[in-house]
Short mmCIF file of C-alpha atoms in Angstrom, two decimals:
data_model
loop_
_atom_site.label_atom_id
_atom_site.label_comp_id
_atom_site.label_asym_id
_atom_site.label_seq_id
_atom_site.Cartn_x
_atom_site.Cartn_y
_atom_site.Cartn_z
CA MET A 18 -23.33 14.93 11.58
CA GLU A 19 -24.72 12.58 8.93
CA ASN A 20 -24.85 8.94 10.01
CA THR A 21 -24.54 7.59 6.48
CA VAL A 22 -21.88 7.63 3.78
CA LYS A 23 -22.67 7.77 0.08
CA ILE A 24 -20.41 5.70 -2.17
CA ARG A 25 -20.20 7.40 -5.55
CA SER A 26 -18.62 6.31 -8.80
CA PRO A 27 -15.46 8.38 -9.33
CA TYR A 28 -16.10 8.33 -13.08
CA ASP A 29 -19.59 9.87 -13.27
CA GLN A 30 -20.39 10.61 -9.62
CA LYS A 31 -23.47 8.35 -9.70
CA LEU A 32 -24.58 6.93 -6.36
CA VAL A 33 -23.40 3.33 -6.02
CA LYS A 34 -24.58 2.65 -2.47
CA GLU A 35 -25.40 4.38 0.79
CA LEU A 36 -24.15 2.81 4.00
CA THR A 37 -24.73 3.54 7.68
CA LEU A 38 -21.89 4.76 9.88
CA ILE A 39 -21.59 3.40 13.38
CA GLU A 40 -21.71 5.71 16.36
CA ALA A 41 -18.60 6.36 18.43
CA ASN A 42 -20.21 4.70 21.45
CA GLU A 43 -20.47 1.43 19.50
CA ILE A 44 -16.67 1.17 19.35
CA GLU A 45 -16.57 -0.12 22.93
CA ASN A 46 -18.60 -3.23 22.15
CA ILE A 47 -16.58 -3.90 18.99
CA ILE A 48 -13.26 -3.78 20.83
CA GLN A 49 -14.59 -5.83 23.73
CA ASN A 50 -15.90 -8.51 21.37
CA ALA A 51 -12.47 -8.85 19.78
CA LYS A 52 -10.61 -8.77 23.10
CA SER A 53 -12.89 -11.38 24.69
CA LEU A 54 -12.34 -13.64 21.70
CA PHE A 55 -8.57 -13.31 21.95
CA ASP A 56 -8.46 -13.74 25.72
CA ASP A 57 -10.21 -17.12 25.55
CA GLN A 58 -7.49 -19.33 24.07
CA SER A 59 -9.96 -22.18 23.66
CA LEU A 60 -11.46 -20.12 20.82
CA TRP A 61 -8.17 -19.61 18.97
CA LEU A 62 -8.16 -21.05 15.47
CA PRO A 63 -5.73 -23.94 14.99
CA ALA A 64 -3.46 -23.66 11.97
CA TYR A 65 -5.30 -26.29 9.95
CA GLN A 66 -8.60 -24.42 10.39
CA LYS A 67 -7.09 -21.11 9.28
CA ILE A 68 -5.67 -22.89 6.24
CA GLU A 69 -9.06 -24.44 5.39
CA VAL A 70 -10.89 -21.12 5.72
CA LEU A 71 -8.40 -19.14 3.65
CA GLU A 72 -8.10 -21.80 0.96
CA LYS A 73 -11.88 -21.82 0.59
CA ALA A 74 -11.95 -18.01 0.54
CA ALA A 75 -9.40 -17.95 -2.28
CA SER A 76 -11.51 -20.47 -4.19
CA ILE A 77 -14.66 -18.35 -3.77
CA MET A 78 -12.80 -15.23 -4.86
CA ASN A 79 -11.50 -17.05 -7.91
CA ALA A 80 -15.06 -17.90 -8.90
CA ARG A 81 -16.10 -14.24 -8.57
CA ILE A 82 -13.25 -12.46 -10.35
CA GLU A 83 -15.46 -10.43 -12.69
CA GLU A 84 -17.91 -9.53 -9.93
CA LEU A 85 -15.12 -8.33 -7.64
CA THR A 86 -13.47 -6.48 -10.54
CA PHE A 87 -16.54 -4.44 -11.40
CA LEU A 88 -17.25 -3.79 -7.72
CA ALA A 89 -13.77 -2.31 -7.38
CA ILE A 90 -14.28 -0.23 -10.54
CA SER A 91 -17.60 1.10 -9.30
CA GLU A 92 -16.18 2.47 -6.06
CA GLY A 93 -12.54 3.21 -6.91
CA GLY A 94 -12.52 4.10 -10.61
CA LYS A 95 -9.43 2.07 -11.43
CA PRO A 96 -9.61 0.87 -15.07
CA TYR A 97 -10.86 -2.65 -15.79
CA LYS A 98 -7.49 -4.16 -16.70
CA ASP A 99 -5.89 -2.84 -13.51
CA SER A 100 -8.85 -3.64 -11.26
CA LYS A 101 -8.84 -7.20 -12.55
CA ALA A 102 -5.10 -7.40 -11.90
CA GLU A 103 -5.79 -6.21 -8.34
CA VAL A 104 -8.37 -8.96 -7.81
CA LEU A 105 -5.92 -11.59 -9.08
CA ARG A 106 -3.25 -10.17 -6.77
CA ALA A 107 -5.67 -10.32 -3.86
CA ILE A 108 -6.36 -14.00 -4.53
CA LYS A 109 -2.63 -14.67 -4.67
CA GLY A 110 -2.26 -12.73 -1.43
CA VAL A 111 -4.69 -15.05 0.34
CA LYS A 112 -2.75 -18.04 -0.98
CA LEU A 113 0.53 -16.51 0.19
CA ALA A 114 -0.92 -16.13 3.69
CA VAL A 115 -1.88 -19.81 3.67
CA GLU A 116 1.66 -20.75 2.63
CA HIS A 117 3.23 -18.67 5.38
CA ILE A 118 1.13 -20.08 8.22
CA SER A 119 3.53 -23.03 8.37
CA GLN A 120 6.45 -20.60 8.71
CA LEU A 121 5.19 -18.95 11.89
CA LYS A 122 7.65 -20.76 14.08
CA GLY A 123 10.35 -20.11 16.64
CA GLU A 124 13.86 -21.47 16.96
CA GLN A 125 16.18 -23.12 19.43
CA VAL A 126 18.34 -20.82 21.53
CA PRO A 127 21.74 -22.41 22.35
CA MET A 128 22.48 -23.12 25.98
CA ALA A 129 25.55 -24.48 27.82
CA LEU A 130 27.68 -21.73 26.32
CA THR A 131 28.55 -20.75 29.90
CA GLU A 132 28.64 -22.79 33.07
CA ALA A 133 25.59 -20.91 34.34
CA SER A 134 23.52 -22.09 31.36
CA LEU A 135 24.25 -25.83 31.73
CA ASN A 136 21.40 -28.34 31.88
CA ARG A 137 18.96 -26.18 30.00
CA LEU A 138 17.03 -26.37 26.74
CA ALA A 139 15.64 -23.12 25.34
CA PHE A 140 13.51 -22.26 22.34
CA THR A 141 11.11 -19.60 21.17
CA ILE A 142 7.55 -19.98 19.97
CA LYS A 143 5.41 -17.54 17.97
CA GLU A 144 2.11 -16.32 19.38
CA PRO A 145 -0.50 -13.95 17.88
CA ILE A 146 0.05 -10.45 19.17
CA GLY A 147 -3.57 -9.69 20.08
CA VAL A 148 -6.35 -7.54 18.67
CA VAL A 149 -5.42 -5.79 15.41
CA ALA A 150 -6.96 -2.47 14.39
CA ALA A 151 -6.43 -1.61 10.73
CA ILE A 152 -7.22 1.54 8.77
CA SER A 153 -6.91 1.37 4.99
CA ALA A 154 -6.63 3.63 1.95
CA PHE A 155 -8.97 4.01 -1.02
CA ASN A 156 -6.69 3.19 -3.92
CA HIS A 157 -6.57 -0.63 -3.79
CA PRO A 158 -9.81 -1.47 -1.96
CA LEU A 159 -9.58 -5.26 -2.21
CA ASN A 160 -5.86 -5.93 -2.20
CA LEU A 161 -5.16 -3.65 0.76
CA ALA A 162 -7.98 -5.34 2.68
CA VAL A 163 -6.29 -8.69 2.05
CA HIS A 164 -2.97 -7.30 3.28
CA GLN A 165 -4.52 -6.09 6.53
CA ILE A 166 -7.36 -8.54 7.19
CA VAL A 167 -6.15 -11.89 5.87
CA THR A 168 -2.69 -11.45 7.41
CA ALA A 169 -4.26 -10.85 10.82
CA VAL A 170 -6.50 -13.90 10.52
CA ALA A 171 -3.56 -16.02 9.35
CA ALA A 172 -1.47 -14.81 12.29
CA GLY A 173 -4.30 -15.71 14.68
CA CYS A 174 -5.43 -12.19 15.57
CA PRO A 175 -9.00 -10.86 15.71
CA VAL A 176 -9.06 -7.83 13.40
CA ILE A 177 -11.15 -4.67 13.38
CA PHE A 178 -10.93 -3.11 9.92
CA LYS A 179 -11.87 0.42 8.90
CA PRO A 180 -11.84 0.83 5.11
CA ALA A 181 -11.62 4.20 3.39
CA LEU A 182 -15.14 5.60 3.33
CA ALA A 183 -14.80 6.25 -0.41
CA THR A 184 -14.19 2.56 -1.16
CA PRO A 185 -15.61 0.21 1.50
CA LEU A 186 -17.52 -2.18 -0.77
CA SER A 187 -14.64 -4.48 -1.73
CA SER A 188 -13.67 -5.08 1.90
CA LEU A 189 -17.30 -5.77 2.79
CA ALA A 190 -17.39 -8.30 -0.04
CA LEU A 191 -14.20 -9.88 1.31
CA ALA A 192 -15.80 -10.11 4.76
CA ASP A 193 -18.82 -11.89 3.27
CA ILE A 194 -16.50 -14.31 1.46
CA LEU A 195 -14.54 -15.08 4.64
CA ARG A 196 -17.77 -15.76 6.52
CA GLU A 197 -18.95 -17.99 3.69
CA ALA A 198 -15.59 -19.79 3.86
CA GLY A 199 -16.16 -20.56 7.53
CA LEU A 200 -14.41 -17.80 9.48
CA PRO A 201 -16.08 -17.83 12.91
CA SER A 202 -17.91 -14.75 14.12
CA GLY A 203 -15.84 -12.02 15.75
CA TRP A 204 -12.54 -12.69 14.01
CA LEU A 205 -13.29 -9.88 11.54
CA GLN A 206 -15.34 -6.80 12.30
CA ILE A 207 -15.59 -4.07 9.66
CA VAL A 208 -16.40 -0.60 10.93
CA LEU A 209 -17.56 2.36 8.90
CA CYS A 210 -17.11 5.34 11.15
CA SER A 211 -16.00 8.93 11.58
CA LYS A 212 -12.40 10.01 12.16
CA GLU A 213 -13.22 10.58 15.83
CA ALA A 214 -14.56 7.05 16.24
CA ALA A 215 -11.55 5.64 14.38
CA GLU A 216 -9.19 7.47 16.73
CA LYS A 217 -11.08 6.07 19.71
CA LEU A 218 -10.64 2.60 18.22
CA VAL A 219 -6.92 2.62 17.49
CA THR A 220 -5.86 4.39 20.69
CA ASP A 221 -7.67 1.97 23.00
CA PRO A 222 -5.22 0.06 25.26
CA ARG A 223 -6.82 -3.26 24.26
CA ILE A 224 -5.46 -2.83 20.73
CA SER A 225 -2.16 -4.70 20.43
CA PHE A 226 -1.29 -3.84 16.84
CA PHE A 227 -2.23 -0.90 14.61
CA SER A 228 -1.93 -1.23 10.84
CA PHE A 229 -2.33 1.98 8.84
CA ILE A 230 -2.20 2.70 5.10
CA GLY A 231 -2.89 6.29 4.14
CA SER A 232 -1.70 9.86 4.54
CA ALA A 233 1.39 10.62 6.60
CA LYS A 234 -0.40 13.41 8.48
CA VAL A 235 -3.08 11.06 9.79
CA GLY A 236 -0.79 8.08 10.32
CA TRP A 237 1.85 9.85 12.36
CA TYR A 238 -0.84 11.66 14.37
CA LEU A 239 -2.52 8.40 15.31
CA LYS A 240 0.82 6.80 16.16
CA SER A 241 1.47 9.63 18.61
CA LYS A 242 -1.80 8.77 20.36
CA LEU A 243 -1.31 5.01 20.64
CA SER A 244 -1.47 3.37 24.05
CA GLN A 245 1.73 2.14 25.61
CA GLY A 246 2.68 -1.24 24.21
CA THR A 247 0.64 -0.98 21.00
CA ARG A 248 2.91 -1.87 18.10
CA CYS A 249 2.25 -0.45 14.67
CA ALA A 250 3.05 -0.44 10.98
CA LEU A 251 2.45 2.72 8.97
CA GLU A 252 2.55 2.92 5.19
CA HIS A 253 2.49 6.41 3.69
CA GLY A 254 3.41 7.93 0.35
CA GLY A 255 6.54 8.82 -1.53
CA ALA A 256 7.82 10.76 -4.53
CA ALA A 257 9.32 7.73 -6.32
CA PRO A 258 12.37 9.27 -8.03
CA VAL A 259 13.85 7.69 -11.15
CA ILE A 260 17.36 8.29 -12.50
CA VAL A 261 17.88 7.66 -16.22
CA GLU A 262 21.43 7.32 -17.48
CA GLN A 263 22.54 7.85 -21.07
CA ASP A 264 22.93 4.12 -21.81
CA ALA A 265 19.34 3.25 -20.82
CA ASP A 266 17.40 0.94 -23.14
CA PHE A 267 14.55 3.08 -24.51
CA ALA A 268 12.57 0.14 -25.88
CA GLU A 269 12.27 -1.38 -22.40
CA MET A 270 12.27 1.81 -20.36
CA ILE A 271 9.54 3.92 -21.97
CA PRO A 272 6.65 1.42 -21.61
CA ASP A 273 7.69 0.69 -18.03
CA LEU A 274 7.87 4.34 -17.04
CA VAL A 275 4.58 5.23 -18.71
CA LYS A 276 2.87 2.41 -16.83
CA GLY A 277 4.55 3.31 -13.55
CA SER A 278 3.64 6.97 -13.98
CA PHE A 279 -0.03 6.82 -14.93
CA TYR A 280 -1.27 3.50 -13.50
CA HIS A 281 -4.48 4.26 -11.55
CA ALA A 282 -4.09 7.92 -12.56
CA GLY A 283 -0.98 8.16 -10.40
CA GLN A 284 -2.93 7.36 -7.22
CA VAL A 285 -0.30 4.92 -5.99
CA CYS A 286 2.13 5.51 -3.12
CA VAL A 287 5.09 4.46 -5.30
CA SER A 288 3.90 5.97 -8.59
CA VAL A 289 6.68 7.47 -10.73
CA GLN A 290 6.72 11.20 -10.03
CA LYS A 291 10.21 12.64 -10.54
CA ILE A 292 12.42 11.51 -13.44
CA TYR A 293 16.01 12.77 -13.55
CA VAL A 294 17.39 12.28 -17.06
CA ASN A 295 20.98 12.56 -18.22
CA GLN A 296 21.25 15.78 -20.22
CA ASP A 297 22.77 13.95 -23.21
CA ILE A 298 19.55 12.00 -23.86
CA CYS A 299 16.98 14.30 -22.28
CA ASP A 300 15.46 15.62 -25.51
CA LEU A 301 15.09 12.13 -26.94
CA PHE A 302 13.65 10.85 -23.68
CA ILE A 303 11.03 13.61 -23.59
CA GLN A 304 10.09 12.93 -27.20
CA LYS A 305 9.60 9.18 -26.75
CA PHE A 306 8.03 9.41 -23.30
CA THR A 307 5.55 12.02 -24.55
CA GLN A 308 4.64 10.00 -27.64
CA ALA A 309 3.89 6.94 -25.51
CA THR A 310 1.95 8.97 -22.95
CA ASN A 311 -0.24 10.54 -25.62
CA LYS A 312 -1.25 7.08 -26.84
CA LEU A 313 -2.85 6.21 -23.50
CA ILE A 314 -6.62 5.76 -23.63
CA VAL A 315 -8.25 7.98 -21.04
CA GLY A 316 -11.87 7.63 -19.95
CA ASP A 317 -14.46 5.16 -18.70
CA PRO A 318 -12.76 2.70 -16.31
CA SER A 319 -15.28 -0.03 -17.11
CA GLU A 320 -14.05 -0.18 -20.71
CA LYS A 321 -11.44 -2.90 -21.13
CA SER A 322 -9.26 -0.69 -23.36
CA THR A 323 -9.01 2.21 -20.89
CA ASP A 324 -5.53 2.93 -19.51
CA VAL A 325 -6.22 5.94 -17.28
CA GLY A 326 -9.44 6.57 -15.41
CA PRO A 327 -10.63 9.20 -12.95
CA LEU A 328 -9.20 10.52 -9.73
CA ILE A 329 -11.14 9.43 -6.68
CA ASN A 330 -13.20 12.64 -6.54
CA SER A 331 -13.47 16.16 -7.95
CA ARG A 332 -11.57 17.67 -4.99
CA GLU A 333 -8.51 15.68 -5.93
CA ALA A 334 -8.85 16.75 -9.55
CA ASP A 335 -9.08 20.37 -8.35
CA ARG A 336 -5.91 19.94 -6.30
CA VAL A 337 -3.93 18.37 -9.14
CA ALA A 338 -5.05 21.13 -11.52
CA GLU A 339 -3.95 23.79 -9.02
CA TRP A 340 -0.54 22.19 -8.53
CA VAL A 341 0.07 21.97 -12.26
CA LYS A 342 -1.02 25.57 -12.77
CA GLU A 343 1.29 26.71 -9.98
CA ALA A 344 4.24 24.79 -11.43
CA ILE A 345 3.74 26.37 -14.86
CA ALA A 346 3.50 29.81 -13.27
CA ASP A 347 6.75 29.03 -11.42
CA GLY A 348 8.53 28.31 -14.71
CA ALA A 349 7.86 24.66 -15.53
CA GLU A 350 7.30 23.81 -19.20
CA LEU A 351 4.10 21.92 -19.96
CA ILE A 352 5.05 19.12 -22.36
CA THR A 353 1.63 17.46 -22.63
CA GLY A 354 -1.66 17.25 -20.75
CA GLY A 355 -2.42 19.80 -18.09
CA THR A 356 -6.19 19.93 -18.56
CA ARG A 357 -9.26 18.17 -17.24
CA VAL A 358 -11.21 15.77 -19.40
CA SER A 359 -14.15 15.80 -16.98
CA GLU A 360 -14.97 16.69 -13.41
CA THR A 361 -12.74 13.89 -12.11
CA ILE A 362 -10.50 12.93 -15.03
CA PHE A 363 -7.23 14.78 -15.51
CA GLN A 364 -5.11 14.25 -18.60
CA PRO A 365 -1.81 12.41 -18.15
CA THR A 366 0.56 15.33 -17.72
CA ILE A 367 4.28 15.81 -18.21
CA LEU A 368 6.09 18.84 -16.81
CA PHE A 369 9.68 19.76 -17.62
CA ASN A 370 11.99 21.15 -14.97
CA PRO A 371 9.62 22.67 -12.42
CA PRO A 372 11.40 24.49 -9.59
CA GLU A 373 12.25 22.32 -6.59
CA SER A 374 10.05 24.61 -4.50
CA SER A 375 6.90 23.88 -6.53
CA LYS A 376 4.40 21.51 -4.92
CA VAL A 377 4.78 19.07 -7.81
CA SER A 378 8.47 18.83 -6.93
CA CYS A 379 8.43 18.75 -3.16
CA LYS A 380 5.17 16.95 -2.30
CA GLU A 381 3.55 13.70 -3.32
CA ILE A 382 1.38 14.45 -6.36
CA PHE A 383 -0.90 11.39 -6.12
CA GLY A 384 -2.24 12.17 -9.55
CA PRO A 385 -1.38 11.65 -13.25
CA VAL A 386 1.52 14.10 -13.31
CA VAL A 387 5.20 13.39 -13.95
CA CYS A 388 8.08 15.85 -13.71
CA ILE A 389 11.27 15.52 -15.78
CA TYR A 390 14.53 17.14 -14.68
CA PRO A 391 17.78 17.16 -16.69
CA PHE A 392 21.10 16.49 -14.98
CA THR A 393 24.77 16.53 -15.94
CA VAL A 394 26.26 15.32 -12.64
CA ARG A 395 24.70 12.12 -11.32
CA ASP A 396 25.43 12.85 -7.68
CA GLU A 397 23.54 16.13 -7.98
CA ALA A 398 20.48 14.26 -9.25
CA ILE A 399 20.77 11.78 -6.39
CA LYS A 400 21.06 14.66 -3.92
CA LYS A 401 17.86 16.21 -5.28
CA ALA A 402 16.09 12.86 -5.23
CA ASN A 403 17.04 12.42 -1.58
CA ALA A 404 16.14 15.97 -0.59
CA LEU A 405 12.48 15.28 0.20
CA GLU A 406 11.26 13.92 3.52
CA VAL A 407 9.48 10.98 1.87
CA HIS A 408 11.51 7.92 0.90
CA PHE A 409 9.81 4.80 -0.39
CA GLN A 410 10.68 3.11 -3.70
CA ALA A 411 12.99 4.46 -6.42
CA ALA A 412 14.47 3.30 -9.72
CA VAL A 413 17.47 3.62 -12.01
CA PHE A 414 17.73 2.83 -15.72
CA THR A 415 21.21 1.92 -16.95
CA LYS A 416 23.05 -1.04 -18.47
CA ASP A 417 26.18 -0.30 -16.43
CA LEU A 418 26.15 -2.37 -13.23
CA ASP A 419 28.77 -0.17 -11.56
CA ILE A 420 26.56 2.88 -12.09
CA ALA A 421 23.48 0.97 -10.98
CA PHE A 422 25.12 -0.22 -7.76
CA ASP A 423 26.44 3.26 -7.05
CA ILE A 424 22.95 4.74 -7.38
CA VAL A 425 21.34 1.97 -5.34
CA LYS A 426 23.84 2.60 -2.55
CA LYS A 427 23.32 6.37 -2.53
CA LEU A 428 19.54 6.67 -3.01
CA ASN A 429 17.59 6.95 0.24
CA ALA A 430 14.84 4.38 -0.41
CA THR A 431 13.57 1.10 0.99
CA ALA A 432 13.72 -0.44 -2.49
CA VAL A 433 15.51 0.52 -5.70
CA MET A 434 14.46 -1.05 -8.99
CA ILE A 435 17.11 -1.46 -11.66
CA ASN A 436 15.64 -1.13 -15.17
CA ASP A 437 12.07 -1.26 -13.88
CA HIS A 438 9.59 1.35 -12.72
CA THR A 439 9.17 2.37 -9.10
CA ALA A 440 5.68 0.91 -8.77
CA PHE A 441 6.81 -2.68 -9.27
CA ARG A 442 5.58 -4.90 -6.48
CA VAL A 443 4.83 -8.52 -5.76
CA ASP A 444 3.15 -9.36 -2.50
CA TRP A 445 5.79 -11.72 -1.16
CA MET A 446 8.47 -9.03 -1.12
CA PRO A 447 9.00 -6.49 1.70
CA PHE A 448 7.19 -3.23 1.01
CA GLY A 449 7.19 -0.04 3.04
CA GLY A 450 8.50 3.48 3.44
CA ARG A 451 11.28 4.84 5.57
CA ASP A 452 11.70 8.14 7.38
CA SER A 453 8.40 10.08 7.11
CA SER A 454 7.08 7.57 4.56
CA GLY A 455 6.33 4.98 7.20
CA ILE A 456 7.48 2.47 9.76
CA GLY A 457 7.40 -1.31 9.74
CA MET A 458 7.29 -3.50 6.65
CA GLY A 459 4.37 -4.74 4.59
CA GLY A 460 4.08 -7.72 2.30
CA ILE A 461 1.98 -10.75 3.23
CA SER A 462 4.59 -12.72 5.18
CA TYR A 463 6.16 -9.59 6.66
CA SER A 464 2.81 -8.33 7.95
CA MET A 465 2.03 -11.73 9.46
CA ASN A 466 5.36 -11.69 11.29
CA GLU A 467 4.63 -8.17 12.57
CA MET A 468 1.34 -9.47 14.00
CA THR A 469 3.05 -12.13 16.10
CA ARG A 470 5.41 -11.98 19.06
CA GLU A 471 7.95 -14.39 20.47
CA LYS A 472 7.79 -16.23 23.75
CA LEU A 473 10.91 -17.89 25.17
CA MET A 474 10.63 -21.22 26.94
CA VAL A 475 13.56 -22.49 29.03
CA ILE A 476 13.58 -26.01 30.46
CA LYS A 477 16.02 -27.00 33.22
CA SER A 478 16.84 -30.64 33.78
CA LYS A 479 19.84 -32.47 35.18
CA ASN A 480 19.57 -34.84 32.21
CA LEU A 481 20.08 -32.10 29.64
#
């Protein structure tokens, strides 16, 4: 097996960098380094020191916005405007972690509620959970690293981070920044390794918390192999259904849905994929949605005007092309797109009414493809939206609050956006899938809480 990984530009496949993979036998030392650091409480970082390090890291990142933006473009292919937005989000994420450090606190537990509990004072305190092992996805190489690395550091946990091998450069840059900001050695170790070595890492009994962002197949498999006592948070994909009622505001809705559908070429776990449109406005919706989609600028992600760039590699472009071809053969109508612009760029594509059995209908597309389905009975649309195993974020467009609340109540999703696209997210809100889409909740403060555990202290005194 090759002991290096070649990082290639998704846009033109040019070699960006070649990095060395660690051997599986090196995992032992990496885990032991982290565990030894955690076991010696004299080495734990006090809150003020974590705040100083992270504040300085945010300042360094802010001074390197363009550098980090083009680094993310080079490895991930996300267009300039969106990569820059990711860098700005990542900086905000570090600041959010700093703000939440002061909120890692316990609470008093009432005593004297029974005679047996007289003369006692009880309260909880928060402690870091232990060594964190984190595996990340390719699609947001800097922001995801912040969500898994910075949260662990802020919670007081040594973290071992495995980035996606397609996009490791942004996390390596973040590691350099954290070191420059004063993070002591051992609190962050980044590993580039094979799947076998990664499995050895996360299933080790010395790992107290496993954070995973990526495919459901891999995530659920690794969860099944975790050691007893290892807690975890898994974030997988979804199909992001949208229900559009006849009173929806087209002027607001169309730009939102186009952005939510084709942002990062649809390579987002909550990207708009299935749009159920009231039959009375379906023709008009298709017309306006198609017009807006066709105005998107597709091409070189380094150009500031580009809206849609490449898929992460040619294999993914092959897969998307096959799924679209299958859907059309099954009876779907191709409204626009459906062809490749290059080896890795696929046109923003709209399909009308593909069968529910087609892959584009029943699996996560993770590409620039959106399916539109007409409906006459709202509950039937909701039933179809809920029929898949994946349930993450969803949306409804209507000006009728009664209809909106009815849909929110009935849709199986962790979050439902009203008059906004499914990919809306800010990093201080809870974010995660349910059912086969994941377990646990992300978001900066939520992840930090997941990486701590409570300890109860009870004091007995005759003077209490």
